[in-house]
Coordinates of C-alpha atoms and ligand atoms in Angstrom, one line a residue:
M24 CA -2.6 5.7 25.1
N25 CA -0.3 2.9 26.0
K26 CA -1.0 0.5 28.8
L27 CA 0.7 2.8 31.3
L28 CA -1.4 5.7 30.3
R29 CA -4.7 3.8 29.9
I30 CA -5.4 4.3 33.5
K31 CA -7.8 7.3 33.2
G32 CA -10.8 5.2 34.3
Y33 CA -9.3 4.5 37.7
F34 CA -9.7 8.2 38.6
M35 CA -13.5 7.8 38.3
G36 CA -14.2 6.5 41.8
A37 CA -12.4 6.3 45.1
E38 CA -13.2 2.5 45.3
R39 CA -11.0 2.0 42.2
L40 CA -8.0 3.9 43.7
F41 CA -6.4 0.9 45.2
P42 CA -5.6 -1.0 42.0
L43 CA -4.1 2.3 40.7
L44 CA -1.8 2.6 43.7
I45 CA -0.7 -1.0 43.2
L46 CA 0.0 -0.3 39.5
L47 CA 2.0 2.9 40.4
F48 CA 3.9 1.0 43.0
G49 CA 4.7 -1.7 40.4
L50 CA 5.9 0.9 37.9
L51 CA 8.2 2.4 40.5
V52 CA 9.6 -0.9 41.4
C53 CA 10.1 -1.7 37.7
G54 CA 11.9 1.6 37.1
L55 CA 9.5 2.6 34.3
P56 CA 8.9 6.3 33.7
L57 CA 5.6 7.5 35.1
P58 CA 3.0 9.0 32.7
A59 CA 2.6 12.2 34.7
D60 CA -1.2 12.2 34.3
A61 CA -0.8 12.1 30.6
A62 CA -4.1 10.2 30.1
G63 CA -6.2 13.2 31.0
R64 CA -4.8 15.3 28.2
M65 CA -5.6 13.3 25.1
I66 CA -7.5 15.1 22.3
T67 CA -10.3 13.6 20.2
S68 CA -11.0 15.0 16.8
H69 CA -13.2 13.5 14.0
G70 CA -13.4 10.2 15.8
Q71 CA -9.6 9.8 16.2
T72 CA -7.6 10.1 19.4
Y73 CA -4.4 12.1 19.5
V74 CA -1.6 12.5 22.1
P75 CA -0.1 16.0 22.4
L76 CA 3.7 16.0 22.0
K77 CA 3.9 18.0 25.2
N78 CA 2.1 15.2 26.9
I79 CA 4.6 12.6 25.6
A80 CA 7.4 14.9 26.8
A81 CA 5.9 15.0 30.3
S82 CA 5.4 11.2 30.4
Y83 CA 9.1 10.6 29.6
S84 CA 10.3 13.6 31.6
M85 CA 11.7 15.1 28.5
E86 CA 12.5 18.8 27.6
I87 CA 10.7 20.1 24.6
S88 CA 12.2 22.4 22.0
A89 CA 11.8 23.5 18.3
P90 CA 15.3 23.1 16.6
A91 CA 13.7 24.3 13.3
S92 CA 10.5 25.8 12.1
D93 CA 9.1 22.4 11.1
R94 CA 10.6 20.3 13.9
V95 CA 9.7 19.5 17.5
R96 CA 12.4 17.8 19.7
L97 CA 11.8 16.0 22.9
R98 CA 14.9 15.0 24.9
N99 CA 16.0 13.6 28.2
K100 CA 19.2 12.1 29.4
W101 CA 18.6 8.8 27.6
H102 CA 16.6 9.5 24.5
T103 CA 15.8 12.0 21.8
L104 CA 12.5 12.1 19.9
E105 CA 12.2 14.4 17.0
F106 CA 9.1 15.1 14.9
E107 CA 8.5 16.7 11.5
T108 CA 5.4 18.9 12.1
G109 CA 2.9 18.4 9.4
G110 CA 4.7 15.2 8.2
R111 CA 5.0 11.5 9.0
R112 CA 8.7 11.5 9.8
S113 CA 10.0 11.0 13.3
W114 CA 13.5 10.3 14.5
I115 CA 14.0 8.0 17.5
D116 CA 17.5 8.5 18.9
G117 CA 18.4 9.6 15.4
T118 CA 16.8 6.7 13.5
L119 CA 14.1 7.7 11.0
V120 CA 10.8 6.0 11.8
W121 CA 7.7 6.7 9.6
L122 CA 4.5 7.3 11.5
S123 CA 1.2 6.0 10.1
N124 CA -0.3 9.5 10.3
P125 CA 1.3 13.0 10.2
V126 CA 2.0 15.1 13.2
R127 CA -0.8 17.7 13.1
E128 CA -1.9 20.8 15.0
I129 CA -5.2 20.6 16.9
S130 CA -6.3 23.4 19.2
G131 CA -2.9 25.0 19.0
K132 CA -1.1 21.7 20.1
W133 CA 1.1 19.5 18.0
V134 CA -0.3 15.9 18.3
V135 CA 0.4 12.4 17.1
E136 CA -2.2 9.7 16.7
E137 CA -2.7 7.6 19.7
L138 CA -2.0 4.4 17.7
D139 CA 1.3 5.7 16.5
F140 CA 2.3 6.5 20.0
N141 CA 1.1 3.2 21.5
K142 CA 2.3 0.8 18.8
C143 CA 5.3 2.6 17.3
L144 CA 6.9 5.3 19.4
D145 CA 6.5 3.8 22.9
P146 CA 7.7 0.2 22.0
S147 CA 10.7 1.8 20.2
I148 CA 11.7 3.9 23.2
R149 CA 10.8 1.4 25.9
P150 CA 11.1 -2.1 24.2
Y151 CA 11.7 -3.7 27.6
A152 CA 8.2 -2.7 28.7
F153 CA 6.5 -4.7 25.9
L154 CA 8.7 -7.8 25.3
A155 CA 8.2 -9.9 28.5
H156 CA 6.5 -12.6 26.5
A157 CA 8.6 -12.5 23.4
G158 CA 10.7 -15.5 22.5
S159 CA 14.5 -15.3 22.1
R160 CA 15.6 -18.8 21.2
T161 CA 15.4 -19.2 17.5
V162 CA 16.2 -16.6 14.8
V163 CA 15.0 -17.4 11.3
L164 CA 16.7 -15.6 8.4
D165 CA 14.9 -15.5 5.1
P166 CA 17.1 -14.7 2.1
G167 CA 14.6 -13.3 -0.4
H168 CA 13.9 -14.8 -3.9
G169 CA 16.0 -17.7 -5.3
G170 CA 16.0 -20.1 -8.2
K171 CA 13.9 -18.9 -11.1
D172 CA 13.1 -15.7 -9.1
K173 CA 16.3 -13.5 -9.4
G174 CA 14.9 -10.5 -7.5
A175 CA 16.5 -7.2 -8.5
V176 CA 19.3 -7.3 -11.0
S177 CA 22.0 -4.6 -11.0
P178 CA 23.5 -2.8 -14.1
R179 CA 26.5 -5.1 -13.7
N180 CA 24.3 -8.2 -13.5
V181 CA 24.5 -8.7 -9.7
Y182 CA 21.5 -10.8 -8.7
E183 CA 19.6 -9.9 -5.5
K184 CA 18.9 -13.6 -4.8
L185 CA 22.6 -14.4 -4.6
V186 CA 23.6 -11.3 -2.6
V187 CA 21.0 -11.8 0.1
L188 CA 21.8 -15.6 0.4
D189 CA 25.5 -14.6 1.1
V190 CA 24.5 -11.9 3.5
A191 CA 22.1 -14.2 5.4
K192 CA 24.9 -16.8 5.8
R193 CA 27.2 -14.1 7.1
V194 CA 24.5 -13.0 9.6
R195 CA 24.2 -16.6 10.7
N196 CA 27.9 -17.0 11.2
Q197 CA 28.0 -13.8 13.4
L198 CA 25.0 -14.8 15.5
Q199 CA 26.2 -18.4 15.9
A200 CA 29.5 -17.1 17.2
R201 CA 27.5 -15.5 20.0
G202 CA 25.8 -18.8 20.8
I203 CA 22.4 -18.0 19.1
H204 CA 20.4 -20.7 17.3
V205 CA 19.9 -19.6 13.7
Q206 CA 18.0 -21.2 10.8
L207 CA 17.7 -20.2 7.2
T208 CA 14.6 -20.6 5.0
R209 CA 16.9 -21.5 2.1
E210 CA 20.5 -22.6 2.0
R211 CA 20.9 -22.8 -1.7
D212 CA 19.8 -20.9 -4.8
H213 CA 16.3 -22.4 -5.2
F214 CA 12.8 -21.1 -5.4
I215 CA 10.5 -21.0 -2.3
A216 CA 7.0 -19.6 -2.4
L217 CA 6.3 -16.7 0.0
S218 CA 3.7 -18.7 2.0
D219 CA 6.2 -21.6 2.4
R220 CA 8.8 -19.2 3.9
C221 CA 6.4 -18.4 6.8
R222 CA 5.4 -22.1 7.1
K223 CA 9.0 -23.0 7.3
A224 CA 9.6 -20.4 10.0
A225 CA 6.7 -21.8 12.0
A226 CA 8.0 -25.3 11.7
M227 CA 11.4 -24.1 12.9
N228 CA 9.7 -22.5 15.9
A229 CA 10.9 -19.0 14.9
D230 CA 11.0 -16.4 17.7
L231 CA 11.9 -13.7 15.2
F232 CA 11.9 -13.6 11.4
V233 CA 14.2 -11.4 9.3
S234 CA 13.6 -11.4 5.5
I235 CA 16.7 -10.1 3.7
H236 CA 16.4 -8.2 0.4
A237 CA 18.2 -5.7 -1.8
N238 CA 16.3 -3.0 -3.5
S239 CA 16.0 -1.5 -7.0
A240 CA 14.7 1.9 -8.3
G241 CA 14.9 0.8 -11.9
D242 CA 16.6 3.3 -14.1
N243 CA 16.9 5.8 -11.3
R244 CA 20.5 5.6 -10.3
T245 CA 20.4 8.2 -7.5
V246 CA 18.0 6.5 -5.0
Q247 CA 20.0 4.9 -2.3
G248 CA 19.9 3.8 1.3
I249 CA 18.5 1.3 3.8
E250 CA 14.8 0.6 4.6
T251 CA 13.3 -1.8 7.2
F252 CA 9.7 -2.7 6.8
V253 CA 7.3 -3.9 9.5
L254 CA 3.7 -4.9 9.1
A255 CA 1.3 -1.9 8.7
L256 CA -0.9 -1.2 11.6
P257 CA -4.6 -2.3 11.2
G258 CA -6.7 0.5 9.8
R259 CA -3.7 2.5 8.7
Y260 CA -2.1 2.9 5.3
S261 CA 1.3 1.3 4.5
S262 CA 4.3 3.6 3.9
N263 CA 5.1 2.2 0.4
A264 CA 1.8 1.7 -1.4
F265 CA -0.7 3.7 0.7
G266 CA -2.9 0.6 1.1
R267 CA -2.8 -0.6 -2.5
G268 CA -3.5 -4.4 -2.7
N269 CA -4.4 -5.0 1.0
P270 CA -7.2 -3.1 2.6
P271 CA -5.8 -1.1 5.6
T272 CA -8.7 -2.3 7.7
T273 CA -7.8 -5.9 7.6
V274 CA -6.2 -7.4 10.7
Y275 CA -3.6 -10.0 9.9
S276 CA -2.1 -12.7 12.2
G277 CA 1.1 -10.7 12.2
N278 CA -0.6 -7.8 13.8
K279 CA -0.5 -9.5 17.2
F280 CA 3.2 -8.7 17.2
D281 CA 2.8 -5.0 16.5
F282 CA 4.8 -4.0 19.6
A283 CA 7.6 -6.4 19.0
N284 CA 7.7 -5.6 15.3
A285 CA 8.2 -1.9 16.1
A286 CA 11.0 -2.7 18.6
L287 CA 12.8 -5.2 16.2
G288 CA 12.4 -2.9 13.2
R289 CA 14.0 0.1 15.0
R290 CA 16.9 -2.0 16.3
I291 CA 17.7 -3.4 12.9
Q292 CA 17.4 -0.1 11.0
K293 CA 19.6 1.7 13.5
N294 CA 22.3 -0.9 13.5
L295 CA 22.4 -1.4 9.8
V296 CA 22.7 2.3 9.1
E297 CA 25.5 2.5 11.7
A298 CA 27.4 -0.5 10.4
T299 CA 27.3 0.6 6.7
G300 CA 27.2 4.4 6.9
R301 CA 24.5 4.3 4.2
E302 CA 21.5 6.6 4.0
D303 CA 18.7 6.1 6.5
R304 CA 15.4 5.8 4.6
G305 CA 13.7 4.7 7.8
V306 CA 11.5 2.1 9.4
K307 CA 8.5 1.8 7.1
R308 CA 5.1 0.0 7.1
A309 CA 4.0 -2.5 4.5
R310 CA 1.6 -5.5 4.1
F311 CA 4.1 -7.8 2.4
Q312 CA 3.0 -11.4 2.6
V313 CA 5.9 -12.6 4.7
L314 CA 5.1 -9.9 7.2
R315 CA 1.3 -10.7 7.2
E316 CA 1.8 -14.4 7.7
A317 CA 4.9 -14.5 9.9
P318 CA 4.4 -16.7 13.0
C319 CA 6.5 -14.3 15.2
P320 CA 7.8 -10.7 15.2
A321 CA 9.1 -10.0 11.7
V322 CA 10.8 -7.5 9.6
L323 CA 11.8 -7.2 5.9
V324 CA 15.0 -5.4 5.4
E325 CA 16.1 -3.7 2.1
T326 CA 19.9 -3.7 2.6
A327 CA 20.9 -1.6 -0.5
F328 CA 19.8 -0.3 -3.9
L329 CA 21.4 -2.5 -6.6
S330 CA 20.3 0.2 -9.1
N331 CA 22.7 2.7 -7.3
P332 CA 26.3 2.4 -8.5
R333 CA 27.8 3.0 -5.1
E334 CA 25.6 0.5 -3.3
E335 CA 26.1 -2.0 -6.2
S336 CA 29.8 -1.7 -5.4
V337 CA 29.2 -2.2 -1.7
V338 CA 27.4 -5.6 -2.3
I339 CA 29.9 -6.7 -4.9
D340 CA 32.6 -6.4 -2.2
A341 CA 32.8 -9.1 0.4
D342 CA 33.7 -6.5 3.0
G343 CA 30.6 -4.6 2.1
R344 CA 28.4 -7.6 2.5
E345 CA 30.1 -8.4 5.8
K346 CA 29.3 -4.9 7.1
I347 CA 25.6 -5.3 6.0
A348 CA 25.6 -8.7 7.9
R349 CA 27.1 -7.1 11.0
G350 CA 24.4 -4.4 11.0
I351 CA 21.6 -7.0 10.8
A352 CA 23.3 -9.2 13.4
N353 CA 23.8 -6.3 15.8
G354 CA 20.2 -5.3 15.4
I355 CA 19.0 -8.8 16.2
L356 CA 21.4 -8.9 19.2
A357 CA 20.1 -5.6 20.5
Y358 CA 16.5 -6.8 20.2
L359 CA 17.4 -10.1 22.0
Q360 CA 18.9 -8.0 24.8
D361 CA 15.7 -6.0 25.0
V362 CA 13.8 -9.3 25.4
Q363 CA 16.1 -10.5 28.2
R364 CA 15.8 -7.1 30.0
A365 CA 12.0 -7.3 29.7
K366 CA 12.0 -10.8 31.2
K367 CA 14.0 -9.6 34.2
Q368 CA 11.6 -6.8 35.1
Ligands
ZN26 ZN1 13.6 -8.6 -2.9

């Protein structure tokens, strides 16, 4: 369970009650929701620990309902969490977020894996509870590809490397207008190796890293929408390759930012979908090199499918690229506000 709920041990003896009272008092002062004794109700099955959805509802003071035969919805005044039963899709305030493991039924209860709750759902719902030590000074934008590496190429010969450089500069303009310090890993159309992108970000003292890309589904013209990738959780498969290439058990340096990655990913996906009105393909998990080696919280955003004629038109149009940039900038601003709020608590 999350750090609020990892307090089960304190119930073991009366001599340990005092730290618990101090913790509860701290939580009340901070205005955080109380876990409502959620820790006592976790379920262990085949060596994995799960949290019942009813338990999560209780910890956030949410009502629970089933809007469809394959959905469970948790809702309070501020937030709505929806789960696809038997699947890995969840919606956090309407934004699709892929869980590492499906919501399953154990002993008549719908449950999510503890790790998904701790490192994905909870930091997305309560980012301010996890970001007190996150930096907020320098944003590094990383336009993907460049030079000899064109990236995806659209049917009308639009190059990903040029689209994402233009979008990155527009994001920079918008953030600079809000007084935020922004650096780019490349300013021109030239090649940079993946590891050099992360080294540059470290040298720039990046507090958050956003790699900007455009997608392609090859000859399939129908696939469309926006995806934001964050680093896969250790021991869990990625959403795109199901672990191919990088063993799911490996812990990467980027894993120390799991909480912030989840918070940043959700903010960017939500704002990008809102700004563009394009399809929400969700916050996903991957072990891309720039996510593994990033020196700070990091996401890789796939802003559009160049292989889809409508989205190709969006990126050809300067207004379309400006909207994409606004979505990314708004997501970054929302995350920075989460960090500021966390530091005040
Ligand atoms: Zn790319």
